[in-house]
Amino acid sequence: MEIAIVSGKGGTGKTSLAVSLAQTLEDVQLIDADVDEPNCSIFLDMDTEHKANAEIPVPVINYDLCTLCGICSANCEYNALMRVPDQILLFDKMCHGCGLCSKICPENAITETPRTIGKILQGEKGNLLFNYGKMDVGEELSTPIISQLKQHISKERKIVIIDAPPGSACPMVETIADVDYVIVVGEPTPFGLSDMKIVIETLRILNMKFGIVINKDGIGDKEMEQFCIDEKIPILLKIPFSLEIARNYSKGVPFIKILPEMAAKFESMLAKIKEEI
Amino acid sequence: MKVAIPVSSKIDNPTMFNRFGRAKYFCIIETEDETAVFLDNPAVDARGGAGLRAVEFLVENGVQSVIVPQLGPNADRALRAANVSIFQGEQLPVKDLISKLKNEDLRKI
C-alpha cells in the first residue's frame, strides 16, 4: 500500500507525520520526495548512501547534419534552444528534457545525452527502508527527480509512506501519481485551510482517494473541521498542538516520541484508510 | 546600424524600460537616419527564457546592437553568441540614448 502525505501550505506537519508513521509501523519504506529541501533524514538516525543519479536528457547537436533551420528552437516550449547565425545554443538549465527537439529535427541532427540534476539516496535501519531525492545546487527541476526516486519504491514492503513537497503543482502531482491513498495534513488556520482547498481541488480532479489529518489541533479556528464535515471528507486523525512537540521537533525529535499513545491512533487511521481503498 | 531598446509604450520618443526580456515592445532605431519602428516582443509572456526568446527575435529582425538596462546571464550569453553589441543604457528617452551612443557616451558591456 502506497500512501502519500501532502499539505499545500508548507510547515503543516507532513514530515512530522511521515517520520512518526515510519517509526511506528512495521515493514515500511519511507520516501522523502521533497527533493528541493529533503529533511526526513534529520529525524532518522541513519546512514544513507548514494544509489543513483537523477538525470534529464538534453539535446546534442550534430553540426555535420544541422542546417540551422531553427525548427528545434522555434518549437522549444521552454526556450532552451536558440538559433544564432552560426549555431544552435543550448541553455541546459532551461531544458526540461521533453525530447521534442530530437523528434522533430528534419535532419535527425539531434541526439540526447543525460545531464545530472540530483541524487537518489538510500538507507536501511531495523524495520525501516528509507529513500530520498536531493536536488543539486543550482538546479530547479524537481519533477524528474521525484519520478526517478519513485522507481526505487520497494514492491516487497507492506507499506510505503511518501512525504510530498508542499504546494499543489507538478512536484506534488508527480509525488501522488499512482499511490493508493493521499493523506492531507492540514493546519487549522485560515491560511492552512485556503491552501488545503486548492490541494483538495487538485486531488478531486485526479480522482484520488484522500482524507485529512488535522495537525496542531487547538490553534486557529474550527473552519477546517467544518469544511471537512460539509464536504464529507474523512478526518483521519487529530494531532494536538503542543509546545513540547514543537520544542522537540526543533531538536529533530518526531512527535511520536513525545506522544507514544499516537501509535494506537495510527493503527486505527490505517484501518480507516484500508477500508477506503 | 539597427539598435534595439526595450520600451513599455509606443509613444513618440519613449523612455527605456527597466527590463529587457519582459519589455512589451522593442523600439528599433536605424542610426543612419534615426527612423524608429516598434516591434511587439513575442517573449513578454514567456513562461521562462524570455530573454533568450527576445534575443532570437531581435536577431531575426536584423538588430546589431542593443541598449539595455540590465541583462540576465542567459540573454547575455545569447547576445554575445549572436555577435550583437551590448551597451549599458539608463532610463532616458530613446533619442537621448541614441545621441549618447553616437557620441560614444554609452559603455559597451
Coordinates of N, CA and C in Angstrom, one line a residue, chain A residues 86-260:
Chain A
D86 N 25.3 31.2 -36.6 CA 26.2 30.1 -37.0 C 26.0 28.9 -36.1
Q87 N 25.1 28.9 -35.1 CA 24.9 27.7 -34.3 C 23.6 27.7 -33.6
I88 N 23.3 26.6 -32.9 CA 22.1 26.5 -32.1 C 22.6 26.5 -30.7
L89 N 22.3 27.4 -29.9 CA 22.7 27.5 -28.5 C 21.8 26.7 -27.6
L90 N 22.4 25.9 -26.7 CA 21.6 25.2 -25.7 C 21.8 25.8 -24.3
F91 N 20.7 26.2 -23.7 CA 20.7 26.7 -22.3 C 20.2 25.5 -21.5
D92 N 21.2 24.7 -21.0 CA 20.8 23.4 -20.4 C 19.9 23.5 -19.2
K93 N 20.0 24.6 -18.4 CA 19.2 24.7 -17.2 C 17.7 25.0 -17.5
M94 N 17.5 25.5 -18.8 CA 16.1 25.8 -19.2 C 15.4 24.5 -19.7
C95 N 16.2 23.5 -20.1 CA 15.7 22.3 -20.7 C 15.0 21.4 -19.8
H96 N 13.8 21.0 -20.1 CA 13.0 20.1 -19.3 C 13.2 18.6 -19.7
G97 N 14.0 18.4 -20.7 CA 14.2 17.0 -21.2 C 13.0 16.4 -21.8
C98 N 12.2 17.2 -22.5 CA 11.0 16.6 -23.1 C 11.3 15.8 -24.4
G99 N 12.4 16.1 -25.0 CA 12.8 15.3 -26.2 C 12.2 15.7 -27.5
L100 N 11.4 16.8 -27.5 CA 10.7 17.2 -28.7 C 11.7 17.5 -29.8
C101 N 12.7 18.3 -29.5 CA 13.6 18.8 -30.5 C 14.2 17.6 -31.3
S102 N 14.6 16.5 -30.6 CA 15.3 15.4 -31.3 C 14.2 14.7 -32.2
K103 N 13.0 14.7 -31.8 CA 11.9 14.1 -32.6 C 11.6 14.9 -33.8
I104 N 11.6 16.2 -33.7 CA 11.1 17.0 -34.9 C 12.2 17.5 -35.8
C105 N 13.5 17.2 -35.4 CA 14.5 17.7 -36.3 C 14.5 17.0 -37.7
P106 N 14.3 17.8 -38.7 CA 14.1 17.1 -40.0 C 15.4 16.5 -40.6
E107 N 16.5 16.8 -40.0 CA 17.8 16.3 -40.4 C 18.3 15.2 -39.5
N108 N 17.5 14.8 -38.5 CA 18.0 13.9 -37.4 C 19.3 14.3 -36.9
A109 N 19.5 15.6 -36.7 CA 20.8 16.1 -36.2 C 20.9 16.2 -34.7
I110 N 19.8 15.8 -34.0 CA 19.8 16.0 -32.5 C 19.7 14.6 -31.8
T111 N 20.7 14.4 -31.0 CA 20.6 13.2 -30.1 C 20.5 13.7 -28.7
E112 N 20.4 12.8 -27.7 CA 20.3 13.3 -26.3 C 21.3 12.7 -25.5
T113 N 21.7 13.5 -24.5 CA 22.7 13.0 -23.5 C 22.2 13.3 -22.1
P114 N 22.5 12.4 -21.1 CA 21.9 12.7 -19.8 C 22.7 13.8 -19.1
R115 N 22.0 14.6 -18.4 CA 22.6 15.6 -17.5 C 22.1 15.4 -16.1
T116 N 23.1 15.3 -15.2 CA 22.7 15.0 -13.8 C 22.1 16.3 -13.1
I117 N 21.0 16.1 -12.5 CA 20.4 17.3 -11.8 C 20.1 17.0 -10.3
G118 N 20.4 15.7 -9.9 CA 20.2 15.4 -8.4 C 20.7 14.0 -8.1
K119 N 20.4 13.6 -6.9 CA 20.8 12.3 -6.5 C 19.7 11.5 -5.8
I120 N 19.8 10.2 -5.8 CA 18.8 9.4 -5.1 C 19.7 8.7 -4.0
L121 N 19.2 8.8 -2.8 CA 20.0 8.2 -1.7 C 19.1 7.1 -0.9
Q122 N 19.8 6.2 -0.3 CA 19.1 5.1 0.4 C 19.7 4.7 1.7
G123 N 18.9 4.4 2.7 CA 19.5 3.8 3.9 C 18.5 2.8 4.5
E124 N 19.0 2.0 5.4 CA 18.2 1.0 6.0 C 18.6 0.8 7.4
K125 N 17.6 0.7 8.3 CA 17.9 0.5 9.7 C 16.7 -0.2 10.4
G126 N 17.0 -1.3 11.0 CA 15.9 -2.0 11.6 C 14.8 -2.4 10.6
N127 N 13.6 -2.0 10.9 CA 12.5 -2.3 10.1 C 12.3 -1.3 8.9
L128 N 13.1 -0.3 8.9 CA 12.8 0.9 8.0 C 13.7 1.0 6.8
L129 N 13.1 1.0 5.6 CA 13.9 1.3 4.4 C 13.6 2.7 4.1
F130 N 14.6 3.5 3.8 CA 14.4 5.0 3.6 C 15.1 5.4 2.3
N131 N 14.4 6.1 1.4 CA 15.0 6.7 0.2 C 14.6 8.1 0.1
Y132 N 15.6 8.9 -0.4 CA 15.2 10.3 -0.6 C 15.9 10.8 -1.8
G133 N 15.4 11.9 -2.4 CA 16.0 12.5 -3.6 C 16.5 13.8 -3.1
K134 N 17.6 14.3 -3.7 CA 18.2 15.5 -3.4 C 18.6 16.3 -4.6
M135 N 18.0 17.4 -4.8 CA 18.4 18.2 -6.0 C 19.8 18.8 -5.9
D136 N 20.5 18.9 -7.0 CA 21.8 19.5 -6.9 C 21.7 21.0 -6.8
V137 N 22.6 21.7 -6.2 CA 22.6 23.1 -6.0 C 22.6 23.8 -7.4
G138 N 21.7 24.7 -7.6 CA 21.6 25.5 -8.9 C 20.6 24.9 -9.8
E139 N 20.1 23.7 -9.5 CA 19.0 23.2 -10.4 C 17.6 23.6 -9.9
E140 N 16.7 23.5 -10.8 CA 15.3 23.9 -10.4 C 14.2 23.0 -10.8
L141 N 14.5 21.8 -11.4 CA 13.5 20.9 -11.9 C 13.4 19.7 -10.9
S142 N 12.3 19.8 -10.1 CA 12.2 18.7 -9.1 C 11.4 17.5 -9.6
T143 N 10.5 17.7 -10.6 CA 9.6 16.7 -11.0 C 10.4 15.4 -11.5
P144 N 11.4 15.6 -12.4 CA 12.1 14.4 -12.9 C 12.8 13.6 -11.8
I145 N 13.3 14.4 -10.8 CA 14.0 13.7 -9.6 C 13.0 12.9 -8.9
I146 N 11.8 13.5 -8.6 CA 10.7 12.7 -7.9 C 10.3 11.5 -8.7
S147 N 10.2 11.6 -10.0 CA 9.8 10.5 -10.8 C 10.8 9.4 -10.7
Q148 N 12.1 9.7 -10.8 CA 13.2 8.7 -10.7 C 13.3 8.1 -9.3
L149 N 13.1 9.0 -8.3 CA 13.1 8.5 -6.9 C 12.0 7.4 -6.7
K150 N 10.8 7.6 -7.3 CA 9.7 6.7 -7.2 C 10.0 5.3 -7.8
Q151 N 11.0 5.3 -8.7 CA 11.4 4.0 -9.3 C 12.0 3.1 -8.2
H152 N 12.4 3.7 -7.1 CA 13.0 2.9 -6.0 C 12.0 2.5 -5.0
I153 N 10.7 2.7 -5.3 CA 9.7 2.1 -4.3 C 9.8 0.6 -4.3
S154 N 9.9 0.1 -3.1 CA 10.0 -1.4 -2.9 C 8.7 -2.0 -3.1
K155 N 8.7 -3.1 -3.9 CA 7.4 -3.9 -4.1 C 7.2 -4.9 -2.9
E156 N 8.3 -5.1 -2.1 CA 8.2 -6.1 -1.1 C 7.7 -5.5 0.2
R157 N 7.8 -4.2 0.4 CA 7.4 -3.6 1.7 C 5.9 -3.6 1.8
K158 N 5.4 -3.8 3.0 CA 3.9 -3.8 3.2 C 3.3 -2.4 3.0
I159 N 4.1 -1.4 3.4 CA 3.5 0.0 3.3 C 4.6 0.9 2.9
V160 N 4.3 1.8 2.0 CA 5.2 2.8 1.6 C 4.6 4.2 1.9
I161 N 5.4 5.0 2.7 CA 4.9 6.3 3.0 C 5.8 7.3 2.2
I162 N 5.1 8.2 1.5 CA 5.8 9.2 0.7 C 5.5 10.6 1.2
D163 N 6.6 11.2 1.6 CA 6.5 12.6 2.1 C 6.6 13.5 0.9
A164 N 5.5 14.3 0.6 CA 5.5 15.1 -0.6 C 6.0 16.5 -0.4
P165 N 6.4 17.2 -1.5 CA 6.8 18.6 -1.3 C 5.5 19.4 -1.1
P166 N 5.6 20.6 -0.5 CA 4.4 21.4 -0.3 C 4.0 21.9 -1.7
G167 N 2.8 22.6 -1.6 CA 2.3 23.1 -2.9 C 1.3 22.2 -3.5
S168 N 0.8 22.5 -4.7 CA -0.2 21.7 -5.3 C 0.1 21.5 -6.8
A169 N 1.3 21.9 -7.2 CA 1.6 21.9 -8.7 C 2.4 20.7 -9.0
C170 N 3.1 20.7 -10.1 CA 3.7 19.5 -10.7 C 4.4 18.6 -9.7
P171 N 5.3 19.1 -8.8 CA 6.0 18.2 -7.9 C 5.1 17.4 -7.0
M172 N 4.0 18.0 -6.5 CA 3.1 17.3 -5.7 C 2.3 16.3 -6.6
V173 N 1.9 16.7 -7.8 CA 1.1 15.8 -8.6 C 2.0 14.6 -9.0
E174 N 3.3 14.8 -9.3 CA 4.2 13.7 -9.6 C 4.3 12.7 -8.4
T175 N 4.4 13.3 -7.2 CA 4.5 12.5 -6.0 C 3.3 11.6 -5.8
I176 N 2.1 12.1 -6.0 CA 0.9 11.3 -5.7 C 0.5 10.4 -6.8
A177 N 1.1 10.5 -8.0 CA 0.7 9.7 -9.2 C 0.8 8.2 -8.8
D178 N -0.2 7.5 -9.0 CA -0.3 6.1 -8.8 C -0.3 5.6 -7.3
V179 N -0.3 6.5 -6.4 CA -0.4 6.0 -5.0 C -1.8 5.5 -4.7
D180 N -2.0 4.7 -3.6 CA -3.3 4.2 -3.3 C -4.1 5.2 -2.5
Y181 N -3.4 6.1 -1.7 CA -4.2 7.0 -0.9 C -3.4 8.2 -0.6
V182 N -4.0 9.3 -0.4 CA -3.3 10.6 0.0 C -3.8 11.1 1.3
I183 N -2.9 11.3 2.2 CA -3.2 12.0 3.5 C -2.9 13.5 3.3
V184 N -3.9 14.3 3.6 CA -3.7 15.8 3.5 C -3.5 16.3 5.0
V185 N -2.3 16.8 5.3 CA -2.1 17.3 6.6 C -2.4 18.8 6.6
G186 N -3.4 19.1 7.4 CA -3.9 20.5 7.5 C -3.5 21.2 8.8
E187 N -3.3 22.5 8.7 CA -3.1 23.3 9.9 C -4.4 24.1 10.0
P188 N -5.1 24.1 11.1 CA -6.4 24.7 11.2 C -6.4 26.2 11.3
T189 N -5.8 26.8 10.4 CA -5.8 28.3 10.3 C -6.4 28.7 9.0
P190 N -6.8 30.0 8.9 CA -7.3 30.5 7.6 C -6.3 30.2 6.4
F191 N -5.1 30.4 6.6 CA -4.0 30.2 5.6 C -3.9 28.7 5.3
G192 N -3.9 27.9 6.3 CA -3.8 26.4 6.1 C -5.0 25.9 5.4
L193 N -6.2 26.4 5.7 CA -7.4 25.9 5.0 C -7.5 26.4 3.6
S194 N -7.1 27.6 3.3 CA -7.1 28.1 2.0 C -6.2 27.3 1.1
D195 N -5.0 27.0 1.5 CA -4.1 26.1 0.7 C -4.6 24.7 0.6
M196 N -5.2 24.2 1.7 CA -5.8 22.8 1.7 C -6.9 22.7 0.6
K197 N -7.7 23.7 0.5 CA -8.8 23.7 -0.5 C -8.2 23.5 -1.9
I198 N -7.1 24.2 -2.2 CA -6.5 24.1 -3.5 C -6.0 22.6 -3.8
V199 N -5.4 22.1 -2.7 CA -4.9 20.7 -2.9 C -6.1 19.7 -3.1
I200 N -7.1 19.9 -2.3 CA -8.3 19.0 -2.5 C -8.9 19.1 -3.8
E201 N -9.0 20.3 -4.4 CA -9.5 20.5 -5.7 C -8.6 19.7 -6.7
T202 N -7.3 19.8 -6.5 CA -6.4 19.0 -7.4 C -6.6 17.5 -7.2
L203 N -6.8 17.1 -6.0 CA -6.9 15.6 -5.7 C -8.2 15.1 -6.4
R204 N -9.3 16.0 -6.3 CA -10.6 15.5 -6.9 C -10.5 15.4 -8.4
I205 N -9.8 16.4 -9.0 CA -9.6 16.3 -10.5 C -8.9 15.0 -10.9
L206 N -7.9 14.6 -10.0 CA -7.1 13.5 -10.3 C -7.8 12.2 -9.8
N207 N -9.0 12.3 -9.3 CA -9.7 11.1 -8.8 C -9.0 10.3 -7.7
M208 N -8.3 11.0 -6.8 CA -7.5 10.4 -5.8 C -8.4 10.1 -4.6
K209 N -8.1 9.1 -3.8 CA -8.8 8.8 -2.5 C -8.0 9.5 -1.5
F210 N -8.6 10.3 -0.6 CA -7.9 11.1 0.4 C -8.7 11.3 1.7
G211 N -7.9 11.6 2.7 CA -8.5 12.0 4.0 C -7.6 13.1 4.6
I212 N -8.1 13.7 5.7 CA -7.4 14.8 6.3 C -6.9 14.4 7.7
V213 N -5.7 14.8 8.0 CA -5.1 14.8 9.3 C -5.0 16.3 9.8
I214 N -5.7 16.6 10.9 CA -5.5 18.0 11.4 C -4.4 18.0 12.4
N215 N -3.4 18.8 12.1 CA -2.2 18.9 12.9 C -2.3 20.2 13.7
K216 N -1.6 20.3 14.8 CA -1.6 21.5 15.7 C -3.1 21.8 16.0
D217 N -3.8 20.8 16.3 CA -5.2 20.9 16.6 C -5.3 21.8 17.9
G218 N -6.2 22.8 17.9 CA -6.4 23.7 19.0 C -5.9 25.1 18.7
I219 N -5.0 25.2 17.7 CA -4.7 26.6 17.3 C -5.7 27.0 16.2
G220 N -5.7 28.3 15.9 CA -6.5 28.8 14.8 C -8.0 28.7 15.1
D221 N -8.8 28.2 14.2 CA -10.2 28.2 14.3 C -10.8 26.8 14.0
K222 N -12.1 26.7 13.9 CA -12.8 25.4 13.6 C -13.2 25.3 12.1
E223 N -12.8 26.3 11.3 CA -13.3 26.3 9.9 C -12.9 25.0 9.1
M224 N -11.7 24.5 9.4 CA -11.2 23.4 8.7 C -12.0 22.1 8.9
E225 N -12.4 22.0 10.2 CA -13.2 20.8 10.6 C -14.6 20.9 10.0
Q226 N -15.1 22.2 10.0 CA -16.4 22.4 9.4 C -16.4 22.1 7.9
F227 N -15.3 22.5 7.3 CA -15.2 22.3 5.8 C -15.2 20.8 5.5
C228 N -14.5 20.1 6.3 CA -14.4 18.6 6.1 C -15.8 18.0 6.3
I229 N -16.5 18.5 7.3 CA -17.9 17.9 7.5 C -18.7 18.2 6.3
D230 N -18.7 19.5 5.9 CA -19.6 20.0 4.8 C -19.2 19.2 3.5
E231 N -18.0 19.0 3.3 CA -17.5 18.3 2.1 C -17.5 16.8 2.2
K232 N -17.9 16.3 3.3 CA -17.8 14.8 3.6 C -16.5 14.2 3.3
I233 N -15.5 14.9 3.8 CA -14.1 14.4 3.7 C -13.7 13.8 5.1
P234 N -13.2 12.6 5.1 CA -13.0 12.0 6.4 C -11.8 12.6 7.1
I235 N -12.0 12.9 8.4 CA -10.9 13.4 9.3 C -10.3 12.1 9.9
L236 N -9.1 11.8 9.5 CA -8.5 10.5 9.9 C -7.9 10.6 11.3
L237 N -7.4 11.8 11.7 CA -6.7 11.9 12.9 C -6.5 13.4 13.3
K238 N -6.4 13.6 14.6 CA -6.1 15.0 15.0 C -4.8 14.9 15.9
I239 N -3.9 15.7 15.6 CA -2.7 15.7 16.4 C -2.7 17.1 17.2
P240 N -2.6 17.0 18.5 CA -2.8 18.2 19.3 C -1.6 19.2 19.2
F241 N -1.9 20.5 19.3 CA -0.9 21.4 19.3 C -0.2 21.4 20.7
S242 N 1.1 21.3 20.7 CA 1.8 21.3 22.0 C 3.2 21.9 21.8
L243 N 3.5 22.8 22.8 CA 4.9 23.4 22.8 C 5.9 22.3 22.9
E244 N 5.6 21.3 23.7 CA 6.5 20.2 23.9 C 6.9 19.5 22.5
I245 N 5.9 19.3 21.7 CA 6.1 18.7 20.4 C 7.0 19.7 19.5
A246 N 6.7 21.0 19.6 CA 7.4 21.9 18.8 C 8.9 22.0 19.2
R247 N 9.1 22.0 20.6 CA 10.5 22.1 21.1 C 11.3 20.9 20.6
N248 N 10.7 19.7 20.7 CA 11.4 18.5 20.3 C 11.6 18.4 18.8
Y249 N 10.6 18.9 18.1 CA 10.8 19.0 16.6 C 12.0 19.8 16.2
S250 N 12.2 20.9 16.9 CA 13.3 21.8 16.6 C 14.7 21.1 16.9
K251 N 14.6 20.0 17.7 CA 15.8 19.2 18.0 C 15.9 18.0 17.2
G252 N 15.0 17.8 16.2 CA 15.0 16.6 15.4 C 14.3 15.4 16.0
V253 N 13.4 15.6 17.0 CA 12.7 14.5 17.6 C 11.3 14.5 17.1
P254 N 10.8 13.4 16.4 CA 9.5 13.4 15.9 C 8.4 13.2 17.0
F255 N 7.2 13.7 16.8 CA 6.2 13.8 17.9 C 5.8 12.4 18.4
I256 N 6.1 11.3 17.7 CA 5.7 10.0 18.2 C 6.5 9.7 19.4
K257 N 7.7 10.3 19.6 CA 8.5 10.0 20.8 C 7.9 10.8 22.0
I258 N 7.2 11.8 21.7 CA 6.6 12.6 22.8 C 5.2 12.1 23.1
L259 N 4.5 11.6 22.1 CA 3.1 11.1 22.3 C 3.0 9.7 21.8
P260 N 3.7 8.7 22.6 CA 3.7 7.3 22.1 C 2.3 6.7 21.9

